[in-house]
Tab-separated table of C-alpha atoms in Angstrom:
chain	number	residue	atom	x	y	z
A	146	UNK	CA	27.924	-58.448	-117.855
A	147	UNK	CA	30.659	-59.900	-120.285
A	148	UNK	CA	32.444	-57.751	-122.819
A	149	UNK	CA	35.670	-56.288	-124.786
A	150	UNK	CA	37.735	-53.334	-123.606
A	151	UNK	CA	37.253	-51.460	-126.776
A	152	UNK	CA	34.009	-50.118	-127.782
A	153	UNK	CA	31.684	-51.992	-128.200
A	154	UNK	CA	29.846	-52.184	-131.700
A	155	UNK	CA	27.130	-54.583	-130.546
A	156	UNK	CA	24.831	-53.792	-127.282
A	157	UNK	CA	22.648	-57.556	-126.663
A	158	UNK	CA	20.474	-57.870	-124.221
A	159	UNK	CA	18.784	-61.118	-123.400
A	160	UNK	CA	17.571	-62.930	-120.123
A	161	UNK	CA	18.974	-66.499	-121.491
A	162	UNK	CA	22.390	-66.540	-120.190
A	163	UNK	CA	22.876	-69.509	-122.179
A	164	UNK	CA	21.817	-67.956	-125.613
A	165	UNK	CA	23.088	-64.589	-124.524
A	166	UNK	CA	26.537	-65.892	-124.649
A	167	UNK	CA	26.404	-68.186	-127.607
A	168	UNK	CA	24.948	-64.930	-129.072
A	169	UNK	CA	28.021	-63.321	-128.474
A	170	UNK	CA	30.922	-65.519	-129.341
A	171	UNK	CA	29.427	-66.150	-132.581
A	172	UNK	CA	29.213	-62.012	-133.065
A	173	UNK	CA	33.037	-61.726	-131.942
A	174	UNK	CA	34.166	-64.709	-134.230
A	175	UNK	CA	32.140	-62.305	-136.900
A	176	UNK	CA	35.014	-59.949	-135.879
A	177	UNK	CA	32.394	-57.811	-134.009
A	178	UNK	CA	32.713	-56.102	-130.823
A	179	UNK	CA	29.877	-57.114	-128.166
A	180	UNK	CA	28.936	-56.222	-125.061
A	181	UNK	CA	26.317	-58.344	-123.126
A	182	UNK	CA	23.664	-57.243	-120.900
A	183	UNK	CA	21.172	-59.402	-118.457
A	184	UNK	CA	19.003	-56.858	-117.845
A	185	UNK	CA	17.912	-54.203	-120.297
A	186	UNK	CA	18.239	-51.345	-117.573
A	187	UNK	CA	21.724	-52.089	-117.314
A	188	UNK	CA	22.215	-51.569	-121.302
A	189	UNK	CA	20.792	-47.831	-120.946
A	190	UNK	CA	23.118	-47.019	-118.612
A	191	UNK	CA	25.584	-47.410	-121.337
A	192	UNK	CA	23.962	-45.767	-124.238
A	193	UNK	CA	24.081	-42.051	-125.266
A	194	UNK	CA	23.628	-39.986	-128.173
A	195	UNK	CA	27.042	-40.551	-129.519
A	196	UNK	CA	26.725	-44.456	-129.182
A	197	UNK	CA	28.284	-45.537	-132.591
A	198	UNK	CA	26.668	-49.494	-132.417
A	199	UNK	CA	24.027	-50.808	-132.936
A	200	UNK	CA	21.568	-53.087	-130.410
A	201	UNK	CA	19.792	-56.369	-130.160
A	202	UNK	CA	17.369	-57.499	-127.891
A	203	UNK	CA	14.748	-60.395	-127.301
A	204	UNK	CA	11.416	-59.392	-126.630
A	205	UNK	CA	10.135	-61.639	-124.405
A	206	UNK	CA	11.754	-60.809	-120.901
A	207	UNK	CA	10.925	-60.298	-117.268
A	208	UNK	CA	10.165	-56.698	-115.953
A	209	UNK	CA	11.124	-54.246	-118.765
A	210	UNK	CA	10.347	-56.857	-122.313
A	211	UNK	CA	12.384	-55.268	-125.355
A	212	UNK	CA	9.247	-53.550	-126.622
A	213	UNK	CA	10.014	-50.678	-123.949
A	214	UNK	CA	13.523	-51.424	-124.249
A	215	UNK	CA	13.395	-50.274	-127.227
A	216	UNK	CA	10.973	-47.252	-126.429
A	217	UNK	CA	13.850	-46.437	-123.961
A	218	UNK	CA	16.594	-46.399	-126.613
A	219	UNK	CA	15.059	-44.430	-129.355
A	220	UNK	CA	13.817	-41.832	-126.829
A	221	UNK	CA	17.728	-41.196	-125.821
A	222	UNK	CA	18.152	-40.882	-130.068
A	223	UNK	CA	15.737	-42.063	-132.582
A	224	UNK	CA	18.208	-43.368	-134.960
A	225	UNK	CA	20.196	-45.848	-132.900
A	226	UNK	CA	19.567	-48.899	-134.902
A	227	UNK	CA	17.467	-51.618	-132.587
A	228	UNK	CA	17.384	-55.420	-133.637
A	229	UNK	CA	14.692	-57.468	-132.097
A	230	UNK	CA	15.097	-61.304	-131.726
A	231	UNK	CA	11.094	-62.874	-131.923
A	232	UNK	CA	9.841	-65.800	-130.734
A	233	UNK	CA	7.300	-67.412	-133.393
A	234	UNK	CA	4.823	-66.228	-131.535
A	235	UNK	CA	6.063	-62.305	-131.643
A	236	UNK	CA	6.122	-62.076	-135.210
A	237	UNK	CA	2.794	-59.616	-135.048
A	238	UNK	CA	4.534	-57.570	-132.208
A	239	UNK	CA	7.851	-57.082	-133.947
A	240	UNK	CA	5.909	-56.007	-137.256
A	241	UNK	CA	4.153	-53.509	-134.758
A	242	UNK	CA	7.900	-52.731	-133.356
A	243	UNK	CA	8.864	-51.698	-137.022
A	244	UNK	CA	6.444	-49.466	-137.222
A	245	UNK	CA	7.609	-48.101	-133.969
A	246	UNK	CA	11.159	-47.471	-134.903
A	247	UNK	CA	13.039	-50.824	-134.851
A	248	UNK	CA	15.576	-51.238	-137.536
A	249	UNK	CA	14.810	-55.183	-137.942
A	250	UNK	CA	13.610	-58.261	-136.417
A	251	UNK	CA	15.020	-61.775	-136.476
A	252	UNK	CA	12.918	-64.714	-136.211
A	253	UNK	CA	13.502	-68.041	-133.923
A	254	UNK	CA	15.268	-70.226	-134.846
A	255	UNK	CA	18.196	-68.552	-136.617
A	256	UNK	CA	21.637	-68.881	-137.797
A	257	UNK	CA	24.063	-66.442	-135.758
A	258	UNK	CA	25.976	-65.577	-139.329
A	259	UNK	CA	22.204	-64.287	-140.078
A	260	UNK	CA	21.906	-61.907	-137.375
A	261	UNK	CA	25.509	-60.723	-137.827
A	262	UNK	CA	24.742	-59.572	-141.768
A	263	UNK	CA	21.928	-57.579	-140.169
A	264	UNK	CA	24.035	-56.400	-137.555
A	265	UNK	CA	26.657	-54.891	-139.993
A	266	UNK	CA	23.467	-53.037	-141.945
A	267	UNK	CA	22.794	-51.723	-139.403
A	268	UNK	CA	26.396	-50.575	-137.966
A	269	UNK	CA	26.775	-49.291	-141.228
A	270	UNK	CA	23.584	-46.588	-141.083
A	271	UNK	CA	24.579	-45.666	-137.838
A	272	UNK	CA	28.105	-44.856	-139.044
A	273	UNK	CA	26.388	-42.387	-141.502
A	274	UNK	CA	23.831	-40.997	-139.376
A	275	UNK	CA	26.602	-39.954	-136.854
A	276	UNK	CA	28.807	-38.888	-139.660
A	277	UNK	CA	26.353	-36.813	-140.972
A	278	UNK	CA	25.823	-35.105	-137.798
A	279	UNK	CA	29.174	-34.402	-137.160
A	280	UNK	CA	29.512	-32.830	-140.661
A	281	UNK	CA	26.333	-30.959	-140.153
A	282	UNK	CA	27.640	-29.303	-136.920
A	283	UNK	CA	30.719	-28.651	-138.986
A	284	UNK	CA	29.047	-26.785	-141.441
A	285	UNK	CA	26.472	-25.246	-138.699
A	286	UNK	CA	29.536	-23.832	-136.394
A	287	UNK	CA	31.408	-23.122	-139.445
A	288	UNK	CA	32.165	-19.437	-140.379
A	289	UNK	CA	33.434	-17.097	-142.851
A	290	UNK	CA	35.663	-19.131	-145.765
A	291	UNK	CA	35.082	-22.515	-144.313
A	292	UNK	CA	31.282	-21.841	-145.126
A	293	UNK	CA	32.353	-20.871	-149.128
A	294	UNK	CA	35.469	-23.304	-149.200
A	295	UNK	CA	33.979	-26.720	-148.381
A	296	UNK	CA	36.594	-29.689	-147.708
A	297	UNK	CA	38.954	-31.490	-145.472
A	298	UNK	CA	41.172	-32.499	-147.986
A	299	UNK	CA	45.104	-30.806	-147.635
A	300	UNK	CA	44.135	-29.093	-150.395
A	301	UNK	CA	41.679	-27.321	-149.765
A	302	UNK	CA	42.516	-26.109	-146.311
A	303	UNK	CA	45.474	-24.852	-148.148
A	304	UNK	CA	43.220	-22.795	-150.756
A	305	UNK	CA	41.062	-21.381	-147.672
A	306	UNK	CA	44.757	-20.460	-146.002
A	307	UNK	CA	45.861	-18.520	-148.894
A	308	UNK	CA	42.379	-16.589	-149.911
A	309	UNK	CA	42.289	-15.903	-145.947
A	310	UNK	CA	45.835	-14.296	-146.006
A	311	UNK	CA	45.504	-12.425	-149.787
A	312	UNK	CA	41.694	-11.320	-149.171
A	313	UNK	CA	42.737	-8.423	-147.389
A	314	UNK	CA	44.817	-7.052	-149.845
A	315	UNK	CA	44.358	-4.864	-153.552
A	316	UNK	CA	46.616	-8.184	-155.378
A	317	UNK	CA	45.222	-9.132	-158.309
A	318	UNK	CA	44.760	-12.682	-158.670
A	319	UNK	CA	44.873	-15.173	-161.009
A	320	UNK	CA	42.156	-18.866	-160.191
A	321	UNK	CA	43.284	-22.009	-162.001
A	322	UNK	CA	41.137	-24.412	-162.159
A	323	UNK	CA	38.800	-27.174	-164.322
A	324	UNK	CA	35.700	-26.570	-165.980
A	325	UNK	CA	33.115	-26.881	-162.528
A	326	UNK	CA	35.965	-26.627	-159.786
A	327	UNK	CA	34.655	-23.635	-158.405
A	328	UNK	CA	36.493	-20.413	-159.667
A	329	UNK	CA	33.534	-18.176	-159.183
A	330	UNK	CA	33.425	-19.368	-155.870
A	331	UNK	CA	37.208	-18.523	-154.361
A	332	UNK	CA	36.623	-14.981	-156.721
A	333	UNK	CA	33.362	-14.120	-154.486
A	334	UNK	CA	35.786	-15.216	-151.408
A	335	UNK	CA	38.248	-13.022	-152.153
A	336	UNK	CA	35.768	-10.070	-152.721
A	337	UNK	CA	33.468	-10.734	-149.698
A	338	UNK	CA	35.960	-11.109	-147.255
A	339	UNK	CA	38.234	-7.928	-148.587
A	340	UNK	CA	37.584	-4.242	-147.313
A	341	UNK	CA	35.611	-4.433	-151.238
A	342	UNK	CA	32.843	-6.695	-150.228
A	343	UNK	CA	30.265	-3.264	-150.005
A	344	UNK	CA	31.269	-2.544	-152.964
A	345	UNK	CA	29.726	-4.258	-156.491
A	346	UNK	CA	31.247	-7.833	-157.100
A	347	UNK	CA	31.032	-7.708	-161.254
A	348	UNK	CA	31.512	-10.562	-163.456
A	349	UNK	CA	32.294	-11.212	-166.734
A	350	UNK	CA	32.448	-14.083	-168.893
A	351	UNK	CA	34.886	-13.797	-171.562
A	352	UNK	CA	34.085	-16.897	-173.490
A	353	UNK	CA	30.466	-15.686	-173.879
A	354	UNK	CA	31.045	-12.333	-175.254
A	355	UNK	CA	30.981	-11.745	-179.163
A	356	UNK	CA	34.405	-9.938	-180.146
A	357	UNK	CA	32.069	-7.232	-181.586
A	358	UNK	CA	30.692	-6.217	-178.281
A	359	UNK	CA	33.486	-6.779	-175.848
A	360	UNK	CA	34.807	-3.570	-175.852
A	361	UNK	CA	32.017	-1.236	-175.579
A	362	UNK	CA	30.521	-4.330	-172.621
A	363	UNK	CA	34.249	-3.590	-171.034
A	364	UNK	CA	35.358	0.114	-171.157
A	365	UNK	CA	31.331	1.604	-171.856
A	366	UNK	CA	30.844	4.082	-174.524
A	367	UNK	CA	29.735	7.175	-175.135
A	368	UNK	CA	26.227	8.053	-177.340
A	369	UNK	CA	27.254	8.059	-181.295
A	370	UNK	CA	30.182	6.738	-180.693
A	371	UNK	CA	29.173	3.891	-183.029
A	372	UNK	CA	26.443	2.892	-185.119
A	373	UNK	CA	23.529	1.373	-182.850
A	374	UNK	CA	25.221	3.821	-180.061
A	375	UNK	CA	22.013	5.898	-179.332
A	376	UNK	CA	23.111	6.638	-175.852
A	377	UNK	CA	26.264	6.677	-173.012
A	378	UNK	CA	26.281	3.197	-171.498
A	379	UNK	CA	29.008	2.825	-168.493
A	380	UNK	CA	31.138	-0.667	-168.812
A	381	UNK	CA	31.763	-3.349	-166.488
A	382	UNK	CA	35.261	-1.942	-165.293
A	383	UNK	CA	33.563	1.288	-164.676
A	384	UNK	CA	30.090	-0.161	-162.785
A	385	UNK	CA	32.462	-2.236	-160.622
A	386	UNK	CA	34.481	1.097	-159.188
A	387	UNK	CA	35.497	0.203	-155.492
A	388	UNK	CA	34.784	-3.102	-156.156
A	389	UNK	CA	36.149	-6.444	-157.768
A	390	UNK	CA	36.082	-7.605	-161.412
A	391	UNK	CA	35.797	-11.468	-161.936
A	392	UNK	CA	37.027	-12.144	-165.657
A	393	UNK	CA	35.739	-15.637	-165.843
A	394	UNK	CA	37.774	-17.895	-169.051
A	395	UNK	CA	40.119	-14.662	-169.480
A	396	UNK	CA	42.111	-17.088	-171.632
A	397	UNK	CA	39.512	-16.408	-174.655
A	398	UNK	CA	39.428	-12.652	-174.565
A	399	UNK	CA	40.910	-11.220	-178.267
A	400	UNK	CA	44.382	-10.181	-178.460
A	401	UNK	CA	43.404	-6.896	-179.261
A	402	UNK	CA	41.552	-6.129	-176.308
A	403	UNK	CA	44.238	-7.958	-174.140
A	404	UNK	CA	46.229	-5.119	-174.899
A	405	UNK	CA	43.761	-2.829	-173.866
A	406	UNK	CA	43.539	-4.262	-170.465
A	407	UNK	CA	46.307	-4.634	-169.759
A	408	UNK	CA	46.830	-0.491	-169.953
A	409	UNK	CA	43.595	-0.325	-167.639
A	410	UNK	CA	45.224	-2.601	-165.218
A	411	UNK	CA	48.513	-0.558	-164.983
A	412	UNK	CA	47.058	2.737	-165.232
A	413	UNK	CA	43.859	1.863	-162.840
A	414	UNK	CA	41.893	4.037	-165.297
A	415	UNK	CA	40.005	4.194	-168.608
A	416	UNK	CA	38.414	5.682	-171.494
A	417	UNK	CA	35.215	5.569	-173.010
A	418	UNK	CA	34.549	4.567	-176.924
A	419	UNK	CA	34.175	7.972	-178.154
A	420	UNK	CA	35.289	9.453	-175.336
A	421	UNK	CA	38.667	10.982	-174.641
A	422	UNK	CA	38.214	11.533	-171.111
A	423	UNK	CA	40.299	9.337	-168.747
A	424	UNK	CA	38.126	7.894	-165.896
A	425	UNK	CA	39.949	6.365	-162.660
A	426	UNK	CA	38.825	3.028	-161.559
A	427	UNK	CA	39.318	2.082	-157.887
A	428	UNK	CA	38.735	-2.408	-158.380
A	429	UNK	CA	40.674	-4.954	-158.042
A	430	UNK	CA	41.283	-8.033	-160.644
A	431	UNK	CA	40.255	-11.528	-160.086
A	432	UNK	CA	41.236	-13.694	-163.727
A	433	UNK	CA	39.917	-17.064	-164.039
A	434	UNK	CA	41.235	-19.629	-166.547
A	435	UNK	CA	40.759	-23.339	-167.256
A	436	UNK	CA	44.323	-23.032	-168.993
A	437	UNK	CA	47.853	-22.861	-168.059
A	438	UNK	CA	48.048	-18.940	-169.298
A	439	UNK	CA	52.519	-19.350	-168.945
A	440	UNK	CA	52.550	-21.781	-171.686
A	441	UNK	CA	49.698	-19.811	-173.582
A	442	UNK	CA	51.887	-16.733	-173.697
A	443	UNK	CA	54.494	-18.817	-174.467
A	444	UNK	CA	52.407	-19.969	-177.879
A	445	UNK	CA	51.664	-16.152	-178.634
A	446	UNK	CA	47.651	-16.727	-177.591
A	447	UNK	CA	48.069	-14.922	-174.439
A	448	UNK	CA	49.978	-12.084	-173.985
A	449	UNK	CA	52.956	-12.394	-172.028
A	450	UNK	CA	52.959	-8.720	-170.068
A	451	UNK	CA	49.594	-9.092	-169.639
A	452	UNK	CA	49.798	-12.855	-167.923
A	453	UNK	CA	52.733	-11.115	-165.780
A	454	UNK	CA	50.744	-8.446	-164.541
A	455	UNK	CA	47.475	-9.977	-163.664
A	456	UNK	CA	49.521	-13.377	-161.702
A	457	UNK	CA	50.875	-11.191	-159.050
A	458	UNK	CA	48.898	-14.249	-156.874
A	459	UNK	CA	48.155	-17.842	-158.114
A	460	UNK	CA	45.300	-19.775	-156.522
A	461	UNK	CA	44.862	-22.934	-158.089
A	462	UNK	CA	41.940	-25.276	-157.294
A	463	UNK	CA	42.166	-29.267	-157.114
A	464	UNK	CA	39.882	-30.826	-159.026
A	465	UNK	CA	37.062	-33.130	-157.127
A	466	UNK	CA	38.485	-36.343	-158.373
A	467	UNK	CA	41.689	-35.648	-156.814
A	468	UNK	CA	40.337	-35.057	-153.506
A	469	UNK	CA	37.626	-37.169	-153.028
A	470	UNK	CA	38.152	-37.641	-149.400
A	471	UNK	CA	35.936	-34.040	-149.594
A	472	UNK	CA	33.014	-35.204	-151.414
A	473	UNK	CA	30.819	-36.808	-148.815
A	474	UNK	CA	31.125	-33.233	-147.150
A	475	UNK	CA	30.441	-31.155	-150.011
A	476	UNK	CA	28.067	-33.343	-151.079
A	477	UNK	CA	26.245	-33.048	-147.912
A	478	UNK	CA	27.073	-28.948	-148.192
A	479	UNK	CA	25.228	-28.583	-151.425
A	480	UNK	CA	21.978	-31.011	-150.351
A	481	UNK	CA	21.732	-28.271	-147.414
A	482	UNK	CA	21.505	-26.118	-150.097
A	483	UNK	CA	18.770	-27.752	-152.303
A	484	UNK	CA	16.768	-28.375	-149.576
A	485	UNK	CA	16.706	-24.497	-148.946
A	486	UNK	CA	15.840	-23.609	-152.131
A	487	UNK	CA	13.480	-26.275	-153.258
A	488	UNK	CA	12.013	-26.584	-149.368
A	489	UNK	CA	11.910	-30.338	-149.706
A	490	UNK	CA	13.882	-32.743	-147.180
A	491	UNK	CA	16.972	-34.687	-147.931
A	492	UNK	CA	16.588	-38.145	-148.370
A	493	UNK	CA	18.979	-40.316	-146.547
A	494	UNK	CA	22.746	-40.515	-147.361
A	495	UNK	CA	23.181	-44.052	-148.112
A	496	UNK	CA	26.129	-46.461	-148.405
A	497	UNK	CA	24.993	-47.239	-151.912
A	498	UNK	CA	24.846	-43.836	-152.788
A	499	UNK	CA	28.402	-42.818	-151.039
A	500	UNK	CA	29.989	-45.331	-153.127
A	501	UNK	CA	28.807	-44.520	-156.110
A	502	UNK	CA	30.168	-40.655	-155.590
A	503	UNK	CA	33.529	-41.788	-154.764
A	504	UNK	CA	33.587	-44.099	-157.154
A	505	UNK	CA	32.863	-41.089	-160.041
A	506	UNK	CA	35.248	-40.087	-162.161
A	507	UNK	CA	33.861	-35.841	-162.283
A	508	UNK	CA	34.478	-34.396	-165.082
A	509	UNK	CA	32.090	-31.596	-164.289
A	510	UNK	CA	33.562	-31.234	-160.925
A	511	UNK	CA	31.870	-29.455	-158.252
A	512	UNK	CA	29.126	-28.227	-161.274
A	513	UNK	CA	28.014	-31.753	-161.413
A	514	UNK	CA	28.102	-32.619	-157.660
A	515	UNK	CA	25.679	-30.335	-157.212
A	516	UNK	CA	23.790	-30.795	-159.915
A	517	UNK	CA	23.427	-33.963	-158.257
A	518	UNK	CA	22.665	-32.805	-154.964
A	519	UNK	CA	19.544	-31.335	-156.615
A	520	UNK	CA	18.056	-34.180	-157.781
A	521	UNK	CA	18.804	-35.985	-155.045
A	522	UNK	CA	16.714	-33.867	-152.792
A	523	UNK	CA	13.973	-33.413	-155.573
A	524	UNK	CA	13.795	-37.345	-155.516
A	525	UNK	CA	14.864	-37.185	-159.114
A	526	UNK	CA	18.428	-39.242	-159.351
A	527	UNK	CA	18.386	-42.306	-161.348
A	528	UNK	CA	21.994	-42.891	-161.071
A	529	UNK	CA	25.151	-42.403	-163.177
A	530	UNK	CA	23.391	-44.581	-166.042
A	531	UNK	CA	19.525	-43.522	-165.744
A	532	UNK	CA	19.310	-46.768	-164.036
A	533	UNK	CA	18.755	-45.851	-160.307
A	534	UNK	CA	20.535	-45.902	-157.670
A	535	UNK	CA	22.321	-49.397	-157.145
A	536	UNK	CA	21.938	-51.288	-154.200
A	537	UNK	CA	23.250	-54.827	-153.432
A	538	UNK	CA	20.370	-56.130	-155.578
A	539	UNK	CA	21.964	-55.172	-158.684
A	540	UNK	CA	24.934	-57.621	-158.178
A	541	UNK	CA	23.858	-60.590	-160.708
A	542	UNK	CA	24.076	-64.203	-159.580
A	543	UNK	CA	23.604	-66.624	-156.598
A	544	UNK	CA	23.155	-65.132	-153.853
A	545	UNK	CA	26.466	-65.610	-152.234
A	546	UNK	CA	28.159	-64.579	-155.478
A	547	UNK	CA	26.331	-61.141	-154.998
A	548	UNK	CA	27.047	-60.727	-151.723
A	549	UNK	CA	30.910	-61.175	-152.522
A	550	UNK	CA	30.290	-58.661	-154.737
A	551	UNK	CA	29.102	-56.292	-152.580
A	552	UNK	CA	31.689	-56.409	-149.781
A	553	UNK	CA	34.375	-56.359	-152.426
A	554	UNK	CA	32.873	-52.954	-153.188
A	555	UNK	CA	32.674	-51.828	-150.104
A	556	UNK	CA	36.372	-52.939	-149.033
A	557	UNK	CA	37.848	-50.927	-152.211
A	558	UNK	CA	35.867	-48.154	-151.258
A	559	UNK	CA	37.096	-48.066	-147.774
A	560	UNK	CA	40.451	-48.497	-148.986
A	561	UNK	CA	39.878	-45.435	-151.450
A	562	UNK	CA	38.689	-43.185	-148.885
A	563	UNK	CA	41.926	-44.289	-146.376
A	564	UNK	CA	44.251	-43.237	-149.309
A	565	UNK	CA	45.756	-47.229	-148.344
A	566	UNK	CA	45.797	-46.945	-145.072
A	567	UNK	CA	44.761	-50.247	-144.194
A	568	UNK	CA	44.440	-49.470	-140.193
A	569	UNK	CA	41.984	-47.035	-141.434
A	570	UNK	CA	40.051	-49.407	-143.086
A	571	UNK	CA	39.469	-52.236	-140.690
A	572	UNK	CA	39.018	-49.982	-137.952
A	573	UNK	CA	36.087	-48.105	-140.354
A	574	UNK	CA	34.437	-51.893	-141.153
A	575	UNK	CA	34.688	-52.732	-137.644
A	576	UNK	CA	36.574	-55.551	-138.549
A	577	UNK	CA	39.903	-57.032	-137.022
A	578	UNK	CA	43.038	-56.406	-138.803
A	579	UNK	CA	43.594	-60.628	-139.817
A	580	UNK	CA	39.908	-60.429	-141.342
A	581	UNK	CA	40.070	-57.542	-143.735
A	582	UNK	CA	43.620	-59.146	-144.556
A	583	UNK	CA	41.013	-62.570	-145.004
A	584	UNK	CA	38.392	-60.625	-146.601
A	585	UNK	CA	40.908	-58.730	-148.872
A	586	UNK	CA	42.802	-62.055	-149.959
A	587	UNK	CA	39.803	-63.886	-150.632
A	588	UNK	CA	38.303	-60.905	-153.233
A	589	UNK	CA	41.690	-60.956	-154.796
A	590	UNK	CA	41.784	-56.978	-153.875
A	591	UNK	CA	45.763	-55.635	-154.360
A	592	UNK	CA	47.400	-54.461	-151.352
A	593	UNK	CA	46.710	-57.433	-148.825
A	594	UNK	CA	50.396	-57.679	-147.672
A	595	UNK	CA	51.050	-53.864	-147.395
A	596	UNK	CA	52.040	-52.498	-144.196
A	597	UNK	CA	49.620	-49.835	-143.217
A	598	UNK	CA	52.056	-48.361	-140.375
């Protein structure tokens, strides 16, 4: 057996000792990482479950052939990608071998460059397949805020931080954040995980409400107090008693009522339309708002005492473009959750797919991931542009000029996810650090003589 010190990315196994090691010098001048085997019992000694390459074989060899090879590998994990190098005359039995699990066959005679494109395909499934394990045993072990609070990002472990320290507490609270982000989401966190969460969680939309009907839908009313008033109706800030009240866009509610809350808020109690009875409220205020309610006080279309006594605690929330190192995650998190509700499996997480996600600008944050995520398990995404989702095909040109194309995506991608971090991204192609500095030159892709220490 012949091989590198590091991991290996490649597993071959042939019988030729001659074309086994041709085999692998021209993989590791392809900048991959190969391990070679003689014998295809030695190769499962070295393959597990967390095996992050991928593995070639020929078919034709003495005592176990690659066929059961093969039946050997997928039986430790079904979705370690198997390559089968065929003879002319195994053509028939690596079609059959497809069928059977193998990721792809390559036909005698061949050019090595040929088998390493496949080999990189393939490298690059298994990547996701492992990565989607690991996040799916994150989100499987996870517990409590992690579950509600989805992300890696600095961020957002921040956010879950500071709604796992203020949760506890009676502070009101005041959620900044875009259209989509998720405001609803950190207000339910804050109520669940408080000594509140028996009680109701009541929300209201201020944005949605005619000015006409905001009161009475606020304080309640009692019968005749109005026209249309036949009988007593009890208001949101009295339903939610020992509870929390999520004012969702607070930054629309009228002036005049502003006022009015604010007294409700200091005084913890209120009054009925027609009523002159004072009624103590036992609830705690969560205030959402897509604006920066300190410079809309400041313009006199927020008032100032009121802004001053609802921001006793500031959560804001980053938007998705900003921390898109989360989105693979949450994308995953929300696919979990279609396939729950619309019982249907989720279709493989694909390269394609991943880039396009990252490569979104989100202007309906979270909202639109997951509207995403739904149609993605109902087998009903078309892509950004109704067009489908693109795959190397849709590069235009010679061959060669597409395939350019396509690994300049994939580099800029890589680099996106790193934050620049160039050691990140070779070490995530499987590629040396000279060739992405190659690869990157050649594409013309900024950053090629950055230090990524």
């Amino acid at each position: 057996m012949n091989g590198k010190s590091q991991k290996p990315d490649i597993l071959l196994v042939d019988d030729d000792d001659d074309l086994r090691h041709a085999l692998r010098q021209g993989l590791e001048l392809d900048d991959l990482a190969v391990t070679d085997f003689k014998r295809p019992a030695d190769a499962l000694d070295a393959i597990g479950r967390d095996f992050a390459g991928a593995v070639i074989s020929d078919i034709r060899m003495p005592g176990m052939d690659g066929m059961q090879f093969m039946a050997e590998v997928l039986e430790i994990d079904p979705a370690i990608p198997v390559i089968l190098v065929t003879g002319h005359g195994d053509i028939q039995i690596a079609v059959d071998a497809m069928r059977e699990g193998a990721y792809d066959f390559i036909p005698k005679p061949f050019r090595v460059q040929d088998l390493g494109a496949v080999s990189r395909r393939a490298l690059e499934k298994r990547r996701l397949v492992l990565e989607n394990r690991m996040l799916r045993s994150e989100l499987d072990s996870g517990s409590g805020i992690a579950e509600r609070i989805v992300g890696r990002s600095p961020a957002i472990a921040t956010l879950r931080s500071e709604i796992d320290l203020i949760a506890g507490t009676d502070a009101d609270v005041v959620v900044l954040g875009e259209t989509g982000a998720g405001k609803e989401v950190v207000a339910r966190a804050l109520h669940d995980f408080s000594a509140r969460a028996s009680g109701p969680f009541v929300a209201l939309n201020c944005a949605a409400l005619p000015p006409d009907i905001f009161e009475s839908e606020l304080f309640g009313h009692e019968a005749g107090a109005f026209t249309g008033a036949a009988r007593q109706r009890i208001g949101k800030l009295e339903h939610a008693n020992s509870g929390t009240v999520f004012l969702d866009e607070i930054e629309s509610m009228p002036l005049d009522l502003q006022a009015k809350l604010l007294r409700a808020i200091e005084d913890r109690s209120i009054e009925r339309l027609g009523s002159n009875k004072s009624i103590a409220l036992d609830v705690r205020f969560v205030a959402a708002t897509k604006s920066d309610l300190g410079r809309e006080a400041d313009a006199r279309r927020f008032r100032a005492d009121l802004f001053y006594r609802l921001n006793v605690v500031s959560l804001s929330i980053p938007p998705l473009r900003d921390r898109r190192e989360d989105i693979p995650l949450l994308f995953e998190h929300l696919a979990r959750q279609a396939r729950a509700r619309y019982r249907r499996e989720i279709p493989d997480f694909n390269p394609v797919l991943e880039r396009e996600l990252l490569d979104h600008s989100w202007p309906g944050n979270v909202r639109e991931l997951r509207n995403i995520a739904d149609r993605w398990v109902l087998g009903l995404w078309n892509g950004f542009n109704g067009g489908g989702t693109s795959s190397a095909e849709d590069f235009e040109g010679p061959l060669s000029e597409r395939m350019a194309a396509f690994e300049r995506a994939m580099i800029e991608r890589e680099i996106r996810k790193a934050g620049g971090k160039l050691k990140d991204v070779y070490a995530a192609l499987g590629i040396s650090r000279k060739g992405l500095y190659d690869k990157m030159q050649k594409h013309g892709i900024g950053g090629a003589d950055a230090d990524e220490d």
